[in-house]
Every structure is written in structure tokens, then in C-alpha cells.
């Protein structure tokens, strides 16, 4: 079961969106050079991942420069958070 969002909120069609496996979310991470990561949607309920989302909201609001969710932290910090979540 799925749903569609109105016009301007729909995902862009292209190779990038088609390569996201079901149950995952693509995010862009990095301070200057952005790198794309796939994270399980189960991470969204984790307090440590929610803190990263709050940072993204404070920095970008809902206008993300990459066209997708951009998290404004270093790759190392992001990897540390996701590594701790994957070991749970």
C-alpha cells in the first residue's frame, strides 16, 4: 500500500530514486562534498538519528539542496551514529 504526495513534493524520476531498496531511505551526508547513503527506515525512530534529522531541519528547513534529505554533519559522525544503530 502506498500514497502519493501532491505535485511539488513528489520524488524526482531517475536512476537515483530507482536505486533505493524497499524499506530504505537515501540521505546525503557531508559538510562540503555530499555522499549518498542508504539507511533502513527503522532508524527513523531512533533518538540519535532523530537528532541528525533535527539538525537537517534547522539548517535546511524543507528546501534541501540535493533534492533529497541532506544531513549537515561529517561523514564520520554519521557513520558513528549508523554503526551504533546497526549493532542494536
Tab-separated table of N, CA and C in Angstrom:
chain	number	residue	atom	x	y	z
A	1	UNK	N	0.854	-1.176	0.000
A	1	UNK	CA	0.000	0.000	0.000
A	1	UNK	C	0.895	1.233	0.000
A	2	UNK	N	0.565	2.195	-0.806
A	2	UNK	CA	1.366	3.402	-0.892
A	2	UNK	C	0.485	4.622	-0.976
A	3	UNK	N	1.105	5.764	-1.067
A	3	UNK	CA	0.374	7.007	-1.209
A	3	UNK	C	1.174	7.947	-2.087
A	4	UNK	N	0.500	8.927	-2.641
A	4	UNK	CA	1.161	9.917	-3.489
A	4	UNK	C	1.037	11.282	-2.841
A	5	UNK	N	2.078	12.047	-2.965
A	5	UNK	CA	2.074	13.414	-2.464
A	5	UNK	C	1.765	14.353	-3.611
A	6	UNK	N	1.166	15.495	-3.341
A	6	UNK	CA	0.839	16.422	-4.419
A	6	UNK	C	2.069	16.936	-5.151
A	7	UNK	N	1.887	17.277	-6.410
A	7	UNK	CA	2.870	17.773	-7.367
A	7	UNK	C	4.263	18.097	-6.908
A	8	UNK	N	4.459	19.207	-6.217
A	8	UNK	CA	5.823	19.653	-5.945
A	8	UNK	C	6.548	18.798	-4.922
A	9	UNK	N	5.866	17.886	-4.268
A	9	UNK	CA	6.508	17.053	-3.259
A	9	UNK	C	6.834	15.661	-3.754
A	10	UNK	N	6.538	15.345	-4.996
A	10	UNK	CA	6.829	14.014	-5.499
A	10	UNK	C	8.322	13.876	-5.773
A	11	UNK	N	8.808	12.662	-5.644
A	11	UNK	CA	10.227	12.397	-5.863
A	11	UNK	C	10.563	12.545	-7.342
A	12	UNK	N	11.779	12.967	-7.614
A	12	UNK	CA	12.237	13.102	-8.990
A	12	UNK	C	12.428	11.710	-9.586
A	13	UNK	N	12.030	11.546	-10.816
A	13	UNK	CA	12.225	10.272	-11.501
A	13	UNK	C	13.650	10.231	-12.037
A	14	UNK	N	14.302	9.119	-11.871
A	14	UNK	CA	15.656	8.993	-12.382
A	14	UNK	C	16.348	7.810	-11.734
A	15	UNK	N	17.572	7.585	-12.142
A	15	UNK	CA	18.325	6.446	-11.644
A	15	UNK	C	18.522	6.510	-10.136
A	16	UNK	N	18.711	7.703	-9.593
A	16	UNK	CA	18.949	7.854	-8.160
A	16	UNK	C	17.768	7.343	-7.340
A	17	UNK	N	16.540	7.676	-7.721
A	17	UNK	CA	15.375	7.264	-6.937
A	17	UNK	C	15.056	5.801	-7.140
A	18	UNK	N	15.348	5.258	-8.279
A	18	UNK	CA	15.042	3.850	-8.535
A	18	UNK	C	15.994	2.920	-7.807
A	19	UNK	N	17.133	3.386	-7.392
A	19	UNK	CA	18.115	2.529	-6.749
A	19	UNK	C	17.982	2.475	-5.238
A	20	UNK	N	16.877	2.936	-4.697
A	20	UNK	CA	16.654	2.878	-3.256
A	20	UNK	C	15.834	1.629	-2.965
A	21	UNK	N	16.418	0.660	-2.249
A	21	UNK	CA	15.681	-0.570	-1.957
A	21	UNK	C	14.474	-0.307	-1.054
A	22	UNK	N	13.482	-1.153	-1.175
A	22	UNK	CA	12.300	-1.035	-0.333
A	22	UNK	C	12.717	-1.144	1.124
A	23	UNK	N	12.171	-0.255	1.959
A	23	UNK	CA	12.499	-0.263	3.376
A	23	UNK	C	13.703	0.600	3.731
A	24	UNK	N	14.240	1.319	2.756
A	24	UNK	CA	15.407	2.174	2.974
A	24	UNK	C	15.104	3.604	2.566
A	25	UNK	N	15.945	4.510	3.025
A	25	UNK	CA	15.836	5.927	2.736
A	25	UNK	C	17.207	6.416	2.282
A	26	UNK	N	17.245	7.181	1.206
A	26	UNK	CA	18.511	7.752	0.730
A	26	UNK	C	18.714	9.104	1.407
A	27	UNK	N	19.902	9.303	1.969
A	27	UNK	CA	20.244	10.589	2.578
A	27	UNK	C	21.605	11.025	2.044
A	28	UNK	N	21.809	12.332	2.010
A	28	UNK	CA	23.085	12.906	1.586
A	28	UNK	C	23.771	13.471	2.815
A	29	UNK	N	25.053	13.128	2.986
A	29	UNK	CA	25.789	13.495	4.186
A	29	UNK	C	27.122	14.110	3.805
A	30	UNK	N	27.535	15.106	4.563
A	30	UNK	CA	28.839	15.713	4.354
A	30	UNK	C	28.763	17.209	4.515
A	31	UNK	N	29.890	17.804	4.808
A	31	UNK	CA	29.924	19.247	5.007
A	31	UNK	C	30.129	19.991	3.688
A	32	UNK	N	31.062	19.546	2.878
A	32	UNK	CA	31.272	20.200	1.584
A	32	UNK	C	30.898	19.254	0.447
A	33	UNK	N	31.530	18.113	0.392
A	33	UNK	CA	31.229	17.095	-0.607
A	33	UNK	C	30.169	16.170	-0.020
A	34	UNK	N	29.019	16.061	-0.673
A	34	UNK	CA	27.925	15.239	-0.176
A	34	UNK	C	28.045	13.814	-0.704
A	35	UNK	N	27.878	12.846	0.202
A	35	UNK	CA	27.916	11.442	-0.176
A	35	UNK	C	26.550	10.839	0.125
A	36	UNK	N	26.075	9.974	-0.757
A	36	UNK	CA	24.759	9.366	-0.617
A	36	UNK	C	24.864	8.068	0.177
A	37	UNK	N	23.997	7.927	1.180
A	37	UNK	CA	23.930	6.726	1.998
A	37	UNK	C	22.511	6.177	1.976
A	38	UNK	N	22.379	4.864	2.111
A	38	UNK	CA	21.079	4.214	2.278
A	38	UNK	C	20.953	3.800	3.733
A	39	UNK	N	19.856	4.212	4.360
A	39	UNK	CA	19.638	3.833	5.751
A	39	UNK	C	18.281	3.145	5.874
A	40	UNK	N	18.191	2.128	6.715
A	40	UNK	CA	16.899	1.475	6.927
A	40	UNK	C	15.913	2.456	7.559
A	41	UNK	N	14.655	2.390	7.155
A	41	UNK	CA	13.671	3.318	7.711
A	41	UNK	C	13.456	3.078	9.199
A	42	UNK	N	13.861	1.926	9.708
A	42	UNK	CA	13.743	1.662	11.144
A	42	UNK	C	14.597	2.632	11.966
A	43	UNK	N	15.627	3.220	11.353
A	43	UNK	CA	16.474	4.193	12.051
A	43	UNK	C	15.714	5.469	12.400
A	44	UNK	N	14.629	5.745	11.690
A	44	UNK	CA	13.885	6.986	11.906
A	44	UNK	C	13.318	7.104	13.311
A	45	UNK	N	13.107	5.988	13.987
A	45	UNK	CA	12.557	6.052	15.342
A	45	UNK	C	13.638	6.121	16.423
A	46	UNK	N	14.880	6.084	16.035
A	46	UNK	CA	15.984	6.148	16.992
A	46	UNK	C	16.253	7.596	17.412
A	47	UNK	N	16.389	7.849	18.721
A	47	UNK	CA	16.675	9.212	19.190
A	47	UNK	C	17.951	9.807	18.594
A	48	UNK	N	18.997	9.012	18.426
A	48	UNK	CA	20.243	9.560	17.876
A	48	UNK	C	20.071	9.945	16.409
A	49	UNK	N	19.316	9.174	15.640
A	49	UNK	CA	19.075	9.533	14.241
A	49	UNK	C	18.117	10.718	14.159
A	50	UNK	N	17.165	10.786	15.069
A	50	UNK	CA	16.244	11.920	15.100
A	50	UNK	C	16.987	13.222	15.376
A	51	UNK	N	18.049	13.169	16.179
A	51	UNK	CA	18.868	14.367	16.410
A	51	UNK	C	19.512	14.850	15.108
A	52	UNK	N	19.954	13.909	14.265
A	52	UNK	CA	20.508	14.295	12.964
A	52	UNK	C	19.436	14.938	12.093
A	53	UNK	N	18.219	14.411	12.160
A	53	UNK	CA	17.119	14.991	11.378
A	53	UNK	C	16.770	16.395	11.866
A	54	UNK	N	16.861	16.618	13.159
A	54	UNK	CA	16.606	17.955	13.712
A	54	UNK	C	17.659	18.938	13.195
A	55	UNK	N	18.925	18.497	13.147
A	55	UNK	CA	19.991	19.345	12.591
A	55	UNK	C	19.692	19.696	11.137
A	56	UNK	N	19.226	18.710	10.373
A	56	UNK	CA	18.904	18.947	8.965
A	56	UNK	C	17.767	19.946	8.844
A	57	UNK	N	16.758	19.821	9.701
A	57	UNK	CA	15.630	20.753	9.658
A	57	UNK	C	16.070	22.173	10.003
A	58	UNK	N	16.935	22.300	11.018
A	58	UNK	CA	17.399	23.628	11.430
A	58	UNK	C	18.243	24.293	10.342
A	59	UNK	N	19.041	23.490	9.638
A	59	UNK	CA	19.927	24.064	8.620
A	59	UNK	C	19.216	24.330	7.292
A	60	UNK	N	18.387	23.382	6.859
A	60	UNK	CA	17.809	23.475	5.527
A	60	UNK	C	16.301	23.684	5.498
A	61	UNK	N	15.609	23.490	6.592
A	61	UNK	CA	14.150	23.521	6.556
A	61	UNK	C	13.677	22.382	5.670
A	62	UNK	N	12.792	22.690	4.751
A	62	UNK	CA	12.309	21.658	3.837
A	62	UNK	C	12.826	21.870	2.424
A	63	UNK	N	13.823	22.724	2.268
A	63	UNK	CA	14.407	23.004	0.964
A	63	UNK	C	15.822	22.439	0.932
A	64	UNK	N	15.948	21.155	0.617
A	64	UNK	CA	17.248	20.502	0.626
A	64	UNK	C	17.947	20.703	-0.706
A	65	UNK	N	19.200	21.162	-0.693
A	65	UNK	CA	19.913	21.500	-1.926
A	65	UNK	C	20.150	20.315	-2.859
A	66	UNK	N	20.216	19.116	-2.340
A	66	UNK	CA	20.484	17.953	-3.182
A	66	UNK	C	19.201	17.368	-3.763
A	67	UNK	N	18.053	17.914	-3.393
A	67	UNK	CA	16.796	17.370	-3.872
A	67	UNK	C	16.305	16.222	-3.002
A	68	UNK	N	17.113	15.787	-2.076
A	68	UNK	CA	16.763	14.725	-1.141
A	68	UNK	C	17.105	15.175	0.258
A	69	UNK	N	16.986	14.295	1.196
A	69	UNK	CA	17.281	14.623	2.582
A	69	UNK	C	18.787	14.797	2.758
A	70	UNK	N	19.195	15.973	3.196
A	70	UNK	CA	20.608	16.287	3.400
A	70	UNK	C	20.855	16.480	4.880
A	71	UNK	N	21.816	15.742	5.423
A	71	UNK	CA	22.142	15.832	6.842
A	71	UNK	C	23.475	16.560	6.983
A	72	UNK	N	23.475	17.711	7.683
A	72	UNK	CA	24.676	18.551	7.774
A	72	UNK	C	25.627	18.122	8.884
A	73	UNK	N	26.302	17.009	8.680
A	73	UNK	CA	27.323	16.582	9.638
A	73	UNK	C	28.438	15.920	8.850
A	74	UNK	N	29.528	15.612	9.517
A	74	UNK	CA	30.620	14.937	8.830
A	74	UNK	C	30.226	13.494	8.545
A	75	UNK	N	30.846	12.920	7.530
A	75	UNK	CA	30.599	11.509	7.230
A	75	UNK	C	30.955	10.634	8.423
A	76	UNK	N	32.034	10.985	9.118
A	76	UNK	CA	32.480	10.190	10.257
A	76	UNK	C	31.419	10.174	11.362
A	77	UNK	N	30.840	11.332	11.655
A	77	UNK	CA	29.804	11.400	12.689
A	77	UNK	C	28.579	10.592	12.280
A	78	UNK	N	28.191	10.684	11.003
A	78	UNK	CA	27.047	9.929	10.505
A	78	UNK	C	27.308	8.426	10.592
A	79	UNK	N	28.494	8.017	10.187
A	79	UNK	CA	28.847	6.598	10.239
A	79	UNK	C	28.861	6.097	11.675
A	80	UNK	N	29.351	6.900	12.612
A	80	UNK	CA	29.334	6.506	14.024
A	80	UNK	C	27.909	6.265	14.512
A	81	UNK	N	26.992	7.163	14.155
A	81	UNK	CA	25.592	7.015	14.577
A	81	UNK	C	24.985	5.763	13.956
A	82	UNK	N	25.153	5.591	12.655
A	82	UNK	CA	24.538	4.437	11.999
A	82	UNK	C	25.188	3.126	12.423
A	83	UNK	N	26.472	3.150	12.715
A	83	UNK	CA	27.139	1.942	13.199
A	83	UNK	C	26.578	1.524	14.561
A	84	UNK	N	26.353	2.499	15.425
A	84	UNK	CA	25.786	2.166	16.746
A	84	UNK	C	24.353	1.640	16.602
A	85	UNK	N	23.616	2.144	15.625
A	85	UNK	CA	22.248	1.669	15.410
A	85	UNK	C	22.227	0.263	14.801
A	86	UNK	N	23.168	-0.022	13.935
A	86	UNK	CA	23.181	-1.341	13.296
A	86	UNK	C	23.602	-2.438	14.255
A	87	UNK	N	24.257	-2.076	15.337
A	87	UNK	CA	24.680	-3.103	16.310
A	87	UNK	C	23.607	-3.414	17.338
A	88	UNK	N	22.475	-2.709	17.270
A	88	UNK	CA	21.385	-2.970	18.221
A	88	UNK	C	20.594	-4.177	17.856
